[in-house]
Amino acid sequence: MLGIEALLEILAAVRVRYIFGNPGSTELPLNDALAEDARFQYIFGLHEVPVTAMADGYAMASGELGVMCVHISGGLGNAMGMLYNAFAAGTPLLVLAGQQDRRLQVGEPVLAGDTVGVARPWTKWSVEVQHVEDVPAIVRRAVQSALTPPTGPVFLSLPVDVQLARSAEFDLTPPYITSPWYF
Amino acid sequence: MIANNAQYKILKHSGDVMSLGRLVRADYPAMNLIEPDIDFVGLARSLGVEAHRVTEPDALSAHIRAAVDRLAPILLDVLIER
């Protein structure tokens, strides 16, 4: 199983059905995995302001976790105003973004950057996945953090090499959700 | 000037380079910008910007010449190979 597929297994366990996003090269493994996964529908927007506002609005209206994906540094930058709104409103929102392959980062590839630091002030938790075996635990913690009162957005940075790394040692235990209204 | 191929061709190409076969089999979801075709000319005009859609190669030179001489923004929606 790929790292990005492990992420989807954890999201499916909390009945996520919609992932809002605007794709880019560093998120292609996610779009590839979603292309043949009938559990999810990708809600496509051409700019991160409406993408984030749609995910925020969906989460608030449904009472469910909102999940969205933006394209690395530029996409997160575009999303920031709406991320501030989600943070102020306490919306349970999981924000995903790809990151350049870590083997290339010494060369400062285009669009690479400290997205974790950018997202941190307006999220409850902001982290980059460094080891593919950590994907399920980090997604569990992110989901649980977003949904635990006081609820709010969380941010995960997903390097391309982590998304595409394969492992047979994923712990796919579902997240433990304490929010009484969630299920 | 928009070189308009109505798609995220760069992402399709990247997906091919990365051998992401599911994208290919599903005809690249969220990468074909055709439902609807985006009316860039209408968008520009709604903001007071002169705009033209260029469909014939022979018409392009005259449009570019007119744009250079014009002291105001102009948008050219130039169709290229899809």
XYZ file of C-alpha atoms in Angstrom:
265
model
C 0.000 0.000 0.000
C 1.199 3.510 -0.843
C 1.469 6.261 1.762
C -1.304 8.245 0.078
C -3.547 5.153 0.071
C -2.974 4.728 3.812
C -4.132 8.331 4.276
C -7.345 7.553 2.378
C -7.961 4.425 4.515
C -7.934 6.528 7.685
C -10.226 9.134 6.146
C -12.627 6.449 4.928
C -12.784 5.067 8.474
C -14.323 8.375 9.630
C -16.672 8.361 6.633
C -15.109 11.222 4.719
C -16.871 11.321 1.341
C -15.700 14.573 -0.238
C -12.240 15.992 -0.778
C -12.188 19.558 -2.073
C -9.170 20.639 -4.067
C -7.253 22.220 -6.892
C -4.658 19.749 -8.113
C -0.998 20.322 -8.891
C 2.004 18.195 -9.748
C 2.914 17.613 -6.069
C -0.596 16.292 -5.289
C -0.909 13.967 -8.286
C -0.508 10.738 -6.279
C -3.632 11.757 -4.316
C -5.601 12.439 -7.493
C -4.333 9.159 -8.950
C -5.486 7.205 -5.881
C -8.866 8.977 -5.894
C -9.450 8.263 -9.593
C -10.475 4.651 -8.877
C -11.684 4.956 -5.263
C -15.484 5.098 -5.246
C -15.597 5.996 -1.538
C -14.601 9.577 -2.283
C -15.705 12.343 -4.596
C -13.160 15.012 -5.547
C -14.819 18.438 -5.582
C -12.735 20.438 -8.013
C -12.201 24.201 -7.906
C -9.849 26.314 -9.994
C -8.724 28.587 -7.142
C -7.966 27.933 -3.484
C -10.215 30.676 -2.107
C -13.454 29.000 -3.238
C -11.977 25.528 -2.601
C -11.276 26.428 1.043
C -14.567 28.260 1.469
C -16.470 25.251 0.072
C -14.714 22.825 2.422
C -15.264 25.194 5.348
C -18.932 25.651 4.484
C -19.443 21.921 3.944
C -17.946 21.119 7.347
C -20.049 23.741 9.120
C -23.287 22.768 7.381
C -22.835 18.998 7.740
C -21.159 18.840 11.144
C -18.601 16.520 9.550
C -14.873 16.895 9.032
C -14.041 19.029 5.996
C -11.135 17.718 3.913
C -9.333 19.684 1.227
C -6.059 19.679 -0.701
C -4.132 22.630 -2.128
C -1.048 22.833 -4.339
C 2.050 23.331 -2.145
C 3.324 26.885 -1.376
C 1.339 28.866 -3.940
C -1.909 27.043 -3.266
C -1.592 27.390 0.502
C -0.773 31.078 0.082
C -3.954 31.556 -1.940
C -5.953 29.683 0.715
C -4.738 31.673 3.731
C -7.549 34.228 3.986
C -10.165 31.488 4.021
C -8.026 29.401 6.392
C -8.082 32.352 8.777
C -11.891 32.358 8.563
C -12.002 28.622 9.312
C -9.654 29.072 12.266
C -11.720 31.967 13.652
C -14.911 29.936 13.232
C -13.392 26.789 14.737
C -14.235 24.686 11.683
C -13.004 21.071 11.825
C -11.011 21.160 8.595
C -8.169 18.935 7.423
C -5.987 20.883 4.984
C -3.607 18.783 2.888
C -0.846 20.034 0.607
C 1.802 18.247 -1.379
C 5.477 19.074 -0.989
C 8.398 18.536 -3.328
C 10.258 15.232 -3.174
C 12.661 15.582 -0.235
C 15.544 14.235 -2.300
C 15.271 17.383 -4.462
C 14.822 19.973 -1.737
C 18.492 20.906 -1.376
C 18.178 22.431 -4.839
C 15.237 24.634 -3.775
C 12.821 23.382 -6.462
C 10.094 25.733 -7.603
C 7.138 25.960 -5.179
C 8.990 24.208 -2.324
C 8.798 26.055 0.985
C 7.981 26.052 4.670
C 4.252 25.436 4.320
C 4.139 23.935 7.818
C 5.378 27.242 9.266
C 2.983 29.261 7.097
C -0.063 27.263 8.210
C 0.888 27.002 11.897
C -0.599 30.282 13.264
C -4.075 29.503 11.932
C -4.246 25.780 12.638
C -4.405 23.632 15.763
C -1.632 21.395 14.436
C 0.695 21.720 11.468
C 3.165 19.010 10.511
C 4.989 17.358 7.614
C 5.033 13.582 7.305
C 8.656 12.375 7.252
C 8.261 8.581 7.369
C 5.656 6.759 5.326
C 4.855 4.394 8.224
C 3.799 7.488 10.219
C 1.029 8.388 7.734
C -1.843 6.618 9.573
C -0.836 7.872 13.034
C -0.430 11.444 11.812
C -3.744 11.411 9.925
C -5.457 9.914 13.014
C -4.048 12.627 15.234
C -4.934 15.335 12.691
C -8.541 14.113 12.412
C -8.887 13.777 16.174
C -7.377 17.216 16.772
C -9.668 18.886 14.218
C -12.777 17.271 15.716
C -11.928 17.668 19.415
C -13.443 20.789 21.021
C -12.390 23.489 20.601
C -12.521 22.239 16.999
C -10.433 23.824 14.251
C -8.315 23.403 11.125
C -5.181 21.241 10.963
C -2.524 21.094 8.242
C -0.550 18.181 6.813
C 2.330 18.556 4.370
C 2.811 15.462 2.203
C 6.114 15.195 0.296
C 5.692 13.429 -3.042
C 8.186 10.731 -2.075
C 6.173 9.969 1.095
C 2.900 9.833 -0.878
C 4.422 7.323 -3.296
C 6.418 5.268 -0.774
C 5.154 1.724 -0.316
C 4.946 -0.101 2.989
C 3.411 -3.313 4.297
C 3.546 -2.070 7.889
C 0.716 0.426 8.210
C -1.326 0.479 11.426
C -4.747 1.349 9.996
C -6.561 1.603 13.330
C -9.463 4.063 12.865
C -9.320 7.438 14.618
C -10.951 7.623 18.033
C -13.510 10.404 17.885
C -14.832 11.677 21.211
C -17.142 14.379 19.863
C -20.590 13.186 20.975
C -22.418 14.562 17.929
C -20.116 13.168 15.271
C -21.459 9.650 14.694
C -2.869 36.472 -23.781
C -4.139 33.057 -22.826
C -2.715 30.082 -24.728
C -5.960 28.201 -24.168
C -5.830 24.407 -24.347
C -8.773 24.001 -21.915
C -6.882 21.637 -19.648
C -4.174 21.219 -17.009
C -1.869 19.713 -19.632
C 1.165 20.142 -17.364
C -0.499 17.877 -14.787
C -1.405 15.237 -17.358
C 2.201 15.278 -18.531
C 3.471 15.046 -14.933
C 1.122 12.143 -14.258
C 2.445 10.353 -17.337
C 6.063 10.956 -16.256
C 5.242 9.574 -12.796
C 3.482 6.540 -14.367
C 0.214 7.259 -12.523
C -1.938 4.804 -14.455
C -5.203 5.371 -12.612
C -5.248 9.001 -13.786
C -4.875 7.883 -17.383
C -7.587 5.203 -17.124
C -10.014 7.736 -15.629
C -9.163 10.345 -18.329
C -7.447 12.673 -15.847
C -10.246 13.793 -13.489
C -10.155 17.511 -12.587
C -7.710 18.209 -15.410
C -10.072 18.770 -18.343
C -11.431 22.330 -18.040
C -14.353 21.805 -20.408
C -17.504 21.559 -18.305
C -18.135 24.344 -19.111
C -15.554 25.830 -21.466
C -14.427 28.890 -19.515
C -15.609 32.129 -21.111
C -12.482 34.214 -20.512
C -13.728 36.890 -22.928
C -16.936 37.229 -20.938
C -15.014 37.353 -17.664
C -12.743 40.118 -18.955
C -15.581 42.184 -20.395
C -17.482 41.929 -17.113
C -14.586 43.863 -15.575
C -14.425 46.469 -18.320
C -11.489 44.907 -20.164
C -11.611 44.632 -23.940
C -11.321 40.983 -24.950
C -11.294 38.833 -28.079
C -11.244 35.138 -28.816
C -8.743 34.290 -31.550
C -9.466 31.098 -33.435
C -7.568 31.662 -36.720
C -3.755 31.858 -36.893
C -3.960 34.545 -39.585
C -5.916 36.832 -37.239
C -3.379 36.712 -34.419
C -0.880 39.270 -35.772
C -3.496 41.970 -36.188
C -4.839 41.374 -32.679
C -1.364 41.580 -31.137
C -0.533 44.724 -33.124
C -3.720 46.385 -31.922
C -3.007 45.321 -28.336
C 0.501 46.829 -28.386
C -0.864 50.147 -29.673
C -3.587 50.263 -27.055
C -2.879 52.093 -23.781
C -5.227 49.914 -21.755
C -5.488 46.272 -20.779
C -6.706 43.808 -23.354
C -7.258 40.064 -23.158
C -6.708 37.684 -26.067
C -8.099 34.178 -25.640
C -6.023 32.263 -28.187
C -7.101 28.690 -28.854
C -4.271 26.190 -29.215
C -4.216 22.426 -29.725
C -6.184 20.486 -27.114
